[in-house]
PDB file of C-alpha atoms and ligand atoms in Angstrom:
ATOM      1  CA  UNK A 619     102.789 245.579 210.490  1.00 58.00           C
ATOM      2  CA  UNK A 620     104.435 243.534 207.913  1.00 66.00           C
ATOM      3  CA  UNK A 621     107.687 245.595 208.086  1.00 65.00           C
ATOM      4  CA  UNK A 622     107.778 245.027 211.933  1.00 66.00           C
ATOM      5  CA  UNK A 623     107.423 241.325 211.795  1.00 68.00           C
ATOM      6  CA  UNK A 624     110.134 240.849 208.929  1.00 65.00           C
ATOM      7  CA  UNK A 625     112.087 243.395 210.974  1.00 68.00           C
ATOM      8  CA  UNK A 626     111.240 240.580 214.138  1.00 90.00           C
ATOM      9  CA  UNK A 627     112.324 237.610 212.145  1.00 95.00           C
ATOM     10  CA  UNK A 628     115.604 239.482 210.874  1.00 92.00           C
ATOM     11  CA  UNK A 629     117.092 240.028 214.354  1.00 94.00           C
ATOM     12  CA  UNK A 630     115.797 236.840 215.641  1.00 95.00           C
ATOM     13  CA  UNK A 631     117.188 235.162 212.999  1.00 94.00           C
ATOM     14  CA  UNK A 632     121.078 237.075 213.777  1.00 94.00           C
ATOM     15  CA  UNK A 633     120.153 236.312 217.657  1.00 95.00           C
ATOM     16  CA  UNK A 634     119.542 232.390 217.153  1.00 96.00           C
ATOM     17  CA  UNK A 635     123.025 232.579 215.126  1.00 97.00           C
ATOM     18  CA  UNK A 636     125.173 233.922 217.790  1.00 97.00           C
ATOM     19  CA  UNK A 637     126.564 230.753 219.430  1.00 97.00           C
ATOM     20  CA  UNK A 638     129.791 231.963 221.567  1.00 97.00           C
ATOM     21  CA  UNK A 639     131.726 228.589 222.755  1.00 98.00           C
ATOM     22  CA  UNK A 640     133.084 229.096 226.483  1.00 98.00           C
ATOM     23  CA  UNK A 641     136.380 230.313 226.082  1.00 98.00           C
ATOM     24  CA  UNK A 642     137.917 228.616 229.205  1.00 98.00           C
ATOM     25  CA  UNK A 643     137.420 225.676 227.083  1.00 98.00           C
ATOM     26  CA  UNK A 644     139.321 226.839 224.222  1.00 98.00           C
ATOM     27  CA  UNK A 645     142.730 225.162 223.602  1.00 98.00           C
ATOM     28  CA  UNK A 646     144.485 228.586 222.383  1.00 98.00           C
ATOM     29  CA  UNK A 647     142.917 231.502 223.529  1.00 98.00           C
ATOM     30  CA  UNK A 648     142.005 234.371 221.421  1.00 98.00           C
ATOM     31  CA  UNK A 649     143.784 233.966 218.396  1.00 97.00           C
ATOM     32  CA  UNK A 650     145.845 237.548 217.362  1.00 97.00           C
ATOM     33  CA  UNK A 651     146.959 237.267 213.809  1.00 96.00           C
ATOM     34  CA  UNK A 652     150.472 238.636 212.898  1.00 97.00           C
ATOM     35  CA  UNK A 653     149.517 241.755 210.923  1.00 97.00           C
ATOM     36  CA  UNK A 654     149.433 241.545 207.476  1.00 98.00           C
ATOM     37  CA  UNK A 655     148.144 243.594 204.337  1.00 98.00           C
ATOM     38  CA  UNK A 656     145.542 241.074 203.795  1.00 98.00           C
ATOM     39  CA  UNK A 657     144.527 240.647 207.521  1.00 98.00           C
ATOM     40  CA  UNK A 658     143.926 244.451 207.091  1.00 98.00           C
ATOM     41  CA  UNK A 659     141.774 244.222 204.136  1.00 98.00           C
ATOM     42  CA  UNK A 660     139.854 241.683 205.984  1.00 98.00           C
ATOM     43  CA  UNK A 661     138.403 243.403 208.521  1.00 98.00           C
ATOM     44  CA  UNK A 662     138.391 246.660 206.621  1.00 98.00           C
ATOM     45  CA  UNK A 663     135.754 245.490 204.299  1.00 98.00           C
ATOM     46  CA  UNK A 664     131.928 246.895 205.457  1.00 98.00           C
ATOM     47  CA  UNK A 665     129.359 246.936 203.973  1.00 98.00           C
ATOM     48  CA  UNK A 666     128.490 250.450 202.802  1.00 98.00           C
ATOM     49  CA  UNK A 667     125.404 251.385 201.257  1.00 97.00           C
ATOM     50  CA  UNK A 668     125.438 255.355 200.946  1.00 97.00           C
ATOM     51  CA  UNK A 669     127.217 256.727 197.674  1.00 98.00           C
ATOM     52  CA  UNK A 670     128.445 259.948 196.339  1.00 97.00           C
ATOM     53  CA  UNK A 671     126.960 260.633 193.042  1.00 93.00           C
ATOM     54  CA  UNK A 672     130.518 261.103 191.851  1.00 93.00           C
ATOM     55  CA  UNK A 673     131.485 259.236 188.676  1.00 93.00           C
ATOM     56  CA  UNK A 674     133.404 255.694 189.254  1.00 96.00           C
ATOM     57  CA  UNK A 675     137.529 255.896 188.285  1.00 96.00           C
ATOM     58  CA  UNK A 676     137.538 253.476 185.260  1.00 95.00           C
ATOM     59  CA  UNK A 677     141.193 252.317 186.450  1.00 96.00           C
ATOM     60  CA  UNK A 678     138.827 250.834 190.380  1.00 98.00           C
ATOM     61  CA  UNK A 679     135.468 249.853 188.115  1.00 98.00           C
ATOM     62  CA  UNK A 680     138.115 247.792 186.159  1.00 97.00           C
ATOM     63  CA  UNK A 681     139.732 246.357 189.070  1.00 98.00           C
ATOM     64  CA  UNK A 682     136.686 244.948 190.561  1.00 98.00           C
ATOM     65  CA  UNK A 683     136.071 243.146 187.786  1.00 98.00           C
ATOM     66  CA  UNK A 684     139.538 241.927 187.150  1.00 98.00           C
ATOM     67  CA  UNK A 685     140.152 240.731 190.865  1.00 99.00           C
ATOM     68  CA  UNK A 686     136.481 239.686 191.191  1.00 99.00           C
ATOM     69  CA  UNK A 687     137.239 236.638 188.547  1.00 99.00           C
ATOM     70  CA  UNK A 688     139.393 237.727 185.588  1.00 98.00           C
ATOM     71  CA  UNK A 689     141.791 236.174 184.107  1.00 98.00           C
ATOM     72  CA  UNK A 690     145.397 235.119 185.375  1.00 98.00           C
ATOM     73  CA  UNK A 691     147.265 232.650 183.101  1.00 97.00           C
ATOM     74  CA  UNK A 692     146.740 229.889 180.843  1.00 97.00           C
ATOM     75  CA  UNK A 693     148.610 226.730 180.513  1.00 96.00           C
ATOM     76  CA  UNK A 694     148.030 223.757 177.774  1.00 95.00           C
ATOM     77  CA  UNK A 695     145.948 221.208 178.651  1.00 93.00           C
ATOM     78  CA  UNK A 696     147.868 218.266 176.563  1.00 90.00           C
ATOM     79  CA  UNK A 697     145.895 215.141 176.488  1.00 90.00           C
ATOM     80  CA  UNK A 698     145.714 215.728 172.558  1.00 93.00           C
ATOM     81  CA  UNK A 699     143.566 218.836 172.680  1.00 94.00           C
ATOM     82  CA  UNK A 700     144.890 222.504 171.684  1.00 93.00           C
ATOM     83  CA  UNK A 701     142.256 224.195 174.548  1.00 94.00           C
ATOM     84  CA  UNK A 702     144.173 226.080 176.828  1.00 95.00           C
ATOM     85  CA  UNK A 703     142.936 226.054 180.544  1.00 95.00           C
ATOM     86  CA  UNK A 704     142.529 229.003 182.433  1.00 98.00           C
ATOM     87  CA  UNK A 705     143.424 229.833 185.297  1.00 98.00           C
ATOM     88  CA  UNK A 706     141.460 232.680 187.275  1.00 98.00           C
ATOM     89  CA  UNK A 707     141.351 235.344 190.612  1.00 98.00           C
ATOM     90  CA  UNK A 708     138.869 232.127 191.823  1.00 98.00           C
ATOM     91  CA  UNK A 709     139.563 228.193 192.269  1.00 98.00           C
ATOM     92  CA  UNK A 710     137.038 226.464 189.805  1.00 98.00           C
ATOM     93  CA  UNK A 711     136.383 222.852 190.159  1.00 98.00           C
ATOM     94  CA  UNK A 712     137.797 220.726 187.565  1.00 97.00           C
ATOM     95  CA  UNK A 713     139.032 223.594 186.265  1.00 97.00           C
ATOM     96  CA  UNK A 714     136.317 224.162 184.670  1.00 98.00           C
ATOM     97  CA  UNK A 715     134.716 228.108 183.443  1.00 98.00           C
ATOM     98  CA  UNK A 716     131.499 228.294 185.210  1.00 98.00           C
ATOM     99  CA  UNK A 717     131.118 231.646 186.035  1.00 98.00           C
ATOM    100  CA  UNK A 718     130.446 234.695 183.812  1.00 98.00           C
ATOM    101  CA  UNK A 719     131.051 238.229 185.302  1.00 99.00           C
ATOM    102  CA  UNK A 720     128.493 241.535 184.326  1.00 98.00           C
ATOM    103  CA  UNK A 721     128.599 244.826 185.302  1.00 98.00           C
ATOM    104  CA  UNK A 722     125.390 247.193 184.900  1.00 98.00           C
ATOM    105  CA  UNK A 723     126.354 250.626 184.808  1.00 97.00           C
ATOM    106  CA  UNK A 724     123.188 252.809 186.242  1.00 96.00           C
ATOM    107  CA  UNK A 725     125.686 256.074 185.668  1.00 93.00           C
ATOM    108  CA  UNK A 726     127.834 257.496 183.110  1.00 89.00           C
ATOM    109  CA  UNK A 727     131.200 257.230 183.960  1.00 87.00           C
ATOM    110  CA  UNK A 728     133.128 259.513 181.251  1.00 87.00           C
ATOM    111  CA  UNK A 729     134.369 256.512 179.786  1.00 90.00           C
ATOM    112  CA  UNK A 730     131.437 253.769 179.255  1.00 95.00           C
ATOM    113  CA  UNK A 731     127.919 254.621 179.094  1.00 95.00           C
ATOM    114  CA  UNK A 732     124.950 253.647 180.749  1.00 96.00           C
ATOM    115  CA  UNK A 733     123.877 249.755 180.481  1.00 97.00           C
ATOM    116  CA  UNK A 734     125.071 245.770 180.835  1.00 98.00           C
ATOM    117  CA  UNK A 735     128.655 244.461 180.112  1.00 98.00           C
ATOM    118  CA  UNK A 736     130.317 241.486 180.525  1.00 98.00           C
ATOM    119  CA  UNK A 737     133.794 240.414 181.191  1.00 98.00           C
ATOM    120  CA  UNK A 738     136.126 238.067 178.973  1.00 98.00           C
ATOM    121  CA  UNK A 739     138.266 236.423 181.201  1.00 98.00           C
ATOM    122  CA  UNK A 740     140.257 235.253 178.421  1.00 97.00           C
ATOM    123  CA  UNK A 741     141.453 238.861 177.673  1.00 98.00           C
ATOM    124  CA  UNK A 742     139.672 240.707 180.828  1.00 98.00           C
ATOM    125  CA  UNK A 743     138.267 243.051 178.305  1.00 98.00           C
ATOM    126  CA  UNK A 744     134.938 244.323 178.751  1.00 98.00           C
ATOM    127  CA  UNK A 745     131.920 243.834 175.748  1.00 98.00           C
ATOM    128  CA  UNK A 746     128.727 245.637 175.715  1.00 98.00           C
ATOM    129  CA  UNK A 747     125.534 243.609 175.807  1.00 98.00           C
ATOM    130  CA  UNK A 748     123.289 244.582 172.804  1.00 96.00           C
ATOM    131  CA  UNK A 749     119.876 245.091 174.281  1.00 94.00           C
ATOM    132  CA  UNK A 750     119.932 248.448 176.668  1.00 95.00           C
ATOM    133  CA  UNK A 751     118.887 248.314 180.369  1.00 96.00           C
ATOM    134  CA  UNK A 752     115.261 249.583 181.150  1.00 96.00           C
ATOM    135  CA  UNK A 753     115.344 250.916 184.442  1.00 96.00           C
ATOM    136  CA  UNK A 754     111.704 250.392 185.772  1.00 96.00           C
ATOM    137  CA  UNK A 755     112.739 246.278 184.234  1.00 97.00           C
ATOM    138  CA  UNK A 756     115.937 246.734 186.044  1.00 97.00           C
ATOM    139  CA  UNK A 757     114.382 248.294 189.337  1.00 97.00           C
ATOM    140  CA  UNK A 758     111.651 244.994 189.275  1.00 97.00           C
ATOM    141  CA  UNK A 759     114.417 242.275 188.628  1.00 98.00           C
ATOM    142  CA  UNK A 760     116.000 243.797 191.807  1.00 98.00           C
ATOM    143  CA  UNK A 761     113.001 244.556 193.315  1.00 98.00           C
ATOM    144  CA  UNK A 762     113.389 247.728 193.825  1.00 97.00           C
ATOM    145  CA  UNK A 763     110.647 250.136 194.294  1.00 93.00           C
ATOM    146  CA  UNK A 764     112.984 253.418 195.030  1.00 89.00           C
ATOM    147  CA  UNK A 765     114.235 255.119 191.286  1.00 90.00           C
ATOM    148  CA  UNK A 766     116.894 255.389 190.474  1.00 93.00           C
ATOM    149  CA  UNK A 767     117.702 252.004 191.460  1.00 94.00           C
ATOM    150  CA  UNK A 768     119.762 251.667 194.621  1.00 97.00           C
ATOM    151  CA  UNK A 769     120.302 255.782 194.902  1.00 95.00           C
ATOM    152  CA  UNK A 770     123.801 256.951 193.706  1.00 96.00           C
ATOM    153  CA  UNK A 771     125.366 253.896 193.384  1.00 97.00           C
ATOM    154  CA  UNK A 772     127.249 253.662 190.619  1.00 97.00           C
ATOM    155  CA  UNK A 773     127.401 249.804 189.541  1.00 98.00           C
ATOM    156  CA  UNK A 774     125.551 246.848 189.847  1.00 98.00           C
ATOM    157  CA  UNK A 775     128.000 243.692 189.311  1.00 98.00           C
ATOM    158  CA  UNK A 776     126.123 240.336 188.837  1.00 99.00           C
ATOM    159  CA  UNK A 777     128.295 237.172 188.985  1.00 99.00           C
ATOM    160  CA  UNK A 778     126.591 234.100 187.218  1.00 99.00           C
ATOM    161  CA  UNK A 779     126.666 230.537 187.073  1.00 98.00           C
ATOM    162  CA  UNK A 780     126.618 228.246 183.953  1.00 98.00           C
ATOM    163  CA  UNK A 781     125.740 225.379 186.333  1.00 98.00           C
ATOM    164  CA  UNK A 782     125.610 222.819 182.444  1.00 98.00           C
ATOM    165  CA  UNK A 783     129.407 223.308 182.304  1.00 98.00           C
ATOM    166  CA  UNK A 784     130.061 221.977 185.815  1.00 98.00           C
ATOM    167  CA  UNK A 785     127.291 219.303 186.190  1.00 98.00           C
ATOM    168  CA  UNK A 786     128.598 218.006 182.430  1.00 98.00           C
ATOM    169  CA  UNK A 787     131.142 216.393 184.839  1.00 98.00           C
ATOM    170  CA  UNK A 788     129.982 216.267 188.327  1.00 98.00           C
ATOM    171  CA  UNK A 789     126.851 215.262 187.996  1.00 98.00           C
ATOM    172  CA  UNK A 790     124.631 217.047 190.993  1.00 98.00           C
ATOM    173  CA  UNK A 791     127.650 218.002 192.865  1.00 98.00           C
ATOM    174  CA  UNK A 792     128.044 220.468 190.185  1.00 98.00           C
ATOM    175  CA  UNK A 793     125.310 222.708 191.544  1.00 98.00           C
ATOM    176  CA  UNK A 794     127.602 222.923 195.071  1.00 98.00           C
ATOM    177  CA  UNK A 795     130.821 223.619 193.620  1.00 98.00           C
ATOM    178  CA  UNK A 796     129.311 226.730 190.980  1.00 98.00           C
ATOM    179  CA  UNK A 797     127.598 228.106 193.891  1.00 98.00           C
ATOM    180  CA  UNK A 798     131.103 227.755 195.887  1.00 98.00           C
ATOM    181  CA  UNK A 799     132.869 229.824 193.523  1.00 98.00           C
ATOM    182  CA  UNK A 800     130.711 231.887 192.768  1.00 99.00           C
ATOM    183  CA  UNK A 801     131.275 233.096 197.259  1.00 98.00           C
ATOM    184  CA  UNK A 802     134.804 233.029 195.890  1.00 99.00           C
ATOM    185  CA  UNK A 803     134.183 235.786 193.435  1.00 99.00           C
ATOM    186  CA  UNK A 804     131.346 237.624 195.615  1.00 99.00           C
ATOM    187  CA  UNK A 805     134.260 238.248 198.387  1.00 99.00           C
ATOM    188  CA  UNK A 806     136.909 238.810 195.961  1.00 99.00           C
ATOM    189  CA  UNK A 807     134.592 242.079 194.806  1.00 99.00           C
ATOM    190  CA  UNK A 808     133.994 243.121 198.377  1.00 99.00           C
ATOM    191  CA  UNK A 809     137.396 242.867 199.038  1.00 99.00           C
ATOM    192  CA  UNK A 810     138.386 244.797 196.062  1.00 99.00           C
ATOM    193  CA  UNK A 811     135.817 247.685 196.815  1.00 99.00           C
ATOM    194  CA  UNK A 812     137.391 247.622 200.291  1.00 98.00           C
ATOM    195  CA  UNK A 813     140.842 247.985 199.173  1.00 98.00           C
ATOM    196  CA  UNK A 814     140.015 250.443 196.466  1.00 98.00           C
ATOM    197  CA  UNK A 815     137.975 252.904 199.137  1.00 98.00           C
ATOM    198  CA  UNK A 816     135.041 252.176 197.145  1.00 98.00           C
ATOM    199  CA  UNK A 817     131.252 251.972 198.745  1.00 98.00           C
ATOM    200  CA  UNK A 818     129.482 248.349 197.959  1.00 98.00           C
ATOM    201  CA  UNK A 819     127.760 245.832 199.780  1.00 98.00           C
ATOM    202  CA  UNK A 820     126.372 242.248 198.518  1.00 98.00           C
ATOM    203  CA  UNK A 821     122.913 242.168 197.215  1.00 98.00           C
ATOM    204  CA  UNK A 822     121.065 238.606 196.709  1.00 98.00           C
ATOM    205  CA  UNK A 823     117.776 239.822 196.770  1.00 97.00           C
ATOM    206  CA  UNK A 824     117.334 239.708 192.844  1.00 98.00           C
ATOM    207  CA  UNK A 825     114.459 237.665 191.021  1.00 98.00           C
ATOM    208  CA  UNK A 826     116.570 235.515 189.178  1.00 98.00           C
ATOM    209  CA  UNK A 827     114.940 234.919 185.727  1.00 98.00           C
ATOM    210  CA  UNK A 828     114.213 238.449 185.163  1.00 98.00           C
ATOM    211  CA  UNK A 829     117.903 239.591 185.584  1.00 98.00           C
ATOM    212  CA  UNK A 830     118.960 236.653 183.902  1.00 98.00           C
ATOM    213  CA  UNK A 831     116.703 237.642 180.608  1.00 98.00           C
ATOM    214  CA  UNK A 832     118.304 241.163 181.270  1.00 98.00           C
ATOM    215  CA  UNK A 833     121.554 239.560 181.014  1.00 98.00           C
ATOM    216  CA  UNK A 834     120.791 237.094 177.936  1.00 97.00           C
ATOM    217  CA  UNK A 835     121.190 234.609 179.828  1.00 98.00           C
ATOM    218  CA  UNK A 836     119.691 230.741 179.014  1.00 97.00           C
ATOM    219  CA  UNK A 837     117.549 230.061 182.233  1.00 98.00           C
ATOM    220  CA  UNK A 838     117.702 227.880 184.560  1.00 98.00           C
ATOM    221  CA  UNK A 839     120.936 226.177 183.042  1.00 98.00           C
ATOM    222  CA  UNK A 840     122.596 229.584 183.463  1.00 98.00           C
ATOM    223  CA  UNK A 841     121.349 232.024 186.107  1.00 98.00           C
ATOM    224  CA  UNK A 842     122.862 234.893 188.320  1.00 98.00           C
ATOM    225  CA  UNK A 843     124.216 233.922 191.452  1.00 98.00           C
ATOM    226  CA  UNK A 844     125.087 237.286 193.688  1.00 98.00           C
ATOM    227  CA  UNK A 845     125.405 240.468 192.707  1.00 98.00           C
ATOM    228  CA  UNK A 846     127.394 243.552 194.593  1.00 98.00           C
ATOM    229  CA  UNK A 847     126.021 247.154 194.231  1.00 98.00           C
ATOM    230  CA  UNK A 848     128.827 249.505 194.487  1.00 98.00           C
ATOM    231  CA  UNK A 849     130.250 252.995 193.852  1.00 98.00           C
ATOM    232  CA  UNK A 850     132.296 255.925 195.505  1.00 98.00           C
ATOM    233  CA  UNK A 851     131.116 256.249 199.015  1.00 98.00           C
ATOM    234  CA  UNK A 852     129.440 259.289 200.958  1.00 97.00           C
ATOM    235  CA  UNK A 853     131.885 261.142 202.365  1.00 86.00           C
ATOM    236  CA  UNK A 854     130.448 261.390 205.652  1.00 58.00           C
ATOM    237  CA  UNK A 855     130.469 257.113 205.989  1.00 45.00           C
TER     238      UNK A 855
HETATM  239  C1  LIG B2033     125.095 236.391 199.902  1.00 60.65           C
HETATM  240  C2  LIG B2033     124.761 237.707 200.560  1.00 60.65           C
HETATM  241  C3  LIG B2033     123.617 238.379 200.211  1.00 60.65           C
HETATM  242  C4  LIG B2033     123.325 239.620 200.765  1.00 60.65           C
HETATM  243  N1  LIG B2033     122.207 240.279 200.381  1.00 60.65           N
HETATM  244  C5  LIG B2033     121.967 241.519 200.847  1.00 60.65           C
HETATM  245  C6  LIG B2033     120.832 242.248 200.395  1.00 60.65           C
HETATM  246  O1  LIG B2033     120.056 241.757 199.587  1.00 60.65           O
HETATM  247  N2  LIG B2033     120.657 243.496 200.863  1.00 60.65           N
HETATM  248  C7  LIG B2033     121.530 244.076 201.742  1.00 60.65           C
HETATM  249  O2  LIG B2033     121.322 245.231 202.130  1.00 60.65           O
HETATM  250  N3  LIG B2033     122.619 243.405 202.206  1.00 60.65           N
HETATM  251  C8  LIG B2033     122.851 242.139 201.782  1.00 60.65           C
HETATM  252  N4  LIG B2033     123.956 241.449 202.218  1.00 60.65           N
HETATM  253  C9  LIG B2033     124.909 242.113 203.121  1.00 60.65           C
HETATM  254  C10 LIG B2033     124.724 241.681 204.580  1.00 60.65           C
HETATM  255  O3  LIG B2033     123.571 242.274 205.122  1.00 60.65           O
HETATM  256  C11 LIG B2033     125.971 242.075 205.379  1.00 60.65           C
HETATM  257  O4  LIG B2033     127.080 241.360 204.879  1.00 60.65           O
HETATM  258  C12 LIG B2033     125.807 241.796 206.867  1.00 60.65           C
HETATM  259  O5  LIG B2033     124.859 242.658 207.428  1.00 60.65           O
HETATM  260  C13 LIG B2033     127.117 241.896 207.627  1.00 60.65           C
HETATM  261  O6  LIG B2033     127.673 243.199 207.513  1.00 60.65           O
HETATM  262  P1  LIG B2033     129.116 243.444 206.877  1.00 60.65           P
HETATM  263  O7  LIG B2033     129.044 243.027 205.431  1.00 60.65           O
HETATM  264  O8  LIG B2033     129.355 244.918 207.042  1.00 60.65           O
HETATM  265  O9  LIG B2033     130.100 242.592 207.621  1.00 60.65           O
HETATM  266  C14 LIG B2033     124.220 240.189 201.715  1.00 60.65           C
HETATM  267  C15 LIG B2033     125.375 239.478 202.079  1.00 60.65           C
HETATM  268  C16 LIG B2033     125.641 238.269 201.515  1.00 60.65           C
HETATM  269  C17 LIG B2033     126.909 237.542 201.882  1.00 60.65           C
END
């Protein structure tokens, strides 16, 4: 009964968003894009949630993580400091480095081995977290009852905010603009998995301290934002 009504409330909820305005009224028409690479990626990106148990390239697991929100350039700040600011696949307000970028491996992949890693962005290289991942810990942070977690998927990325860097300046308006880039980075994965024929689809229904233990992470000051569960896709999809 309980799965009906949330089943009732889900397409409710998509019904009571689909607001059409009259298009006689519009002052363009519908609006064809010239086509482009990156009109193409657009709308190719789905989310895909069956997987092929087949192991993850390296070179696409690294791009994910690289386009998601590595690393770009760097360029002196001045102002009598010798920090170097960093410039990133996302806009960050102020400039500032608010977001950290893990990946939790659930399968071997030849190359790295089962468990959590985060990403530099100051070198876009990849460090292992100490502590290994328990799965039945990992399956309840993502509340998950089905083992292994999420089926054949290969990855689990988890983008999080240090929201202490950001509200160091902005005060409350700190909160908005971490949780804005951290949607920058979320679509910069999906987009990445699209273009890369990977399988992945945007997962926010984590408990948030648990993961962010998982992940070392000082709660609530830093805590994960989105995650994207990803891998090579079914063939038949
Ligand atoms: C922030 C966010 C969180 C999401 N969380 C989940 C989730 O927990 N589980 C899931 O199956 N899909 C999740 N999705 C994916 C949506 O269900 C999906 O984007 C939507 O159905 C539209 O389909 P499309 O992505 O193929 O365009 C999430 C999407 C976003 C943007």
């Amino acid at each position: 009964v309980e799965e009906d009504q949330k089943r009732d409330v889900g397409v409710e909820a998509v019904c009571r968003s689909i607001r059409p305005l009259p298009l006689e009224s519009s002052v363009s028409g519908t609006i064809v894009p010239e086509p482009s690479e990156f009109g193409t990626l657009l709308c190719k990106r789905r989310s895909l949630r069956a997987f092929s148990s087949e192991p993850i390239p390296r070179k696409k697991l690294e791009r994910v993580l690289v386009d998601c929100a590595g690393g770009v350039m760097t360029s002196p700040i001045g102002n009598g400091t010798n920090c170097n600011k960093l410039y990133r696949t996302i806009p960050q307000g102020g400039g500032i480095c608010s977001l950290s970028i893990f990946v939790i491996l659930l399968r071997d992949t030849g190359h790295l081995s089962v468990g959590g890693y985060v990403l530099c962005p100051h070198t876009n290289a990849l460090h292992k977290l100490e502590k290994g991942i328990d799965a039945k810990e990992l399956a309840a942070a993502m509340r998950q009852a089905q083992m292994p977690v999420f089926g054949d998927a290969s990855a689990i990325l988890v983008i999080a905010g240090d929201f202490e860097s950001k509200t160091f300046k902005y005060g409350k308006l700190g909160y908005r603009l971490v949780s804005l880039e951290a949607g920058c980075a979320l679509q910069n994965a999906l987009l990445s998995i699209a273009d890369q024929d990977l399988a992945g689809f945007a997962y926010g229904g984590f408990d948030d301290q648990p993961l962010a233990e998982m992940l070392k992470l000082s709660f609530p000051d830093q805590t994960p934002l989105s995650a994207v569960v990803f891998g090579v896709p079914k063939s038949s999809e």
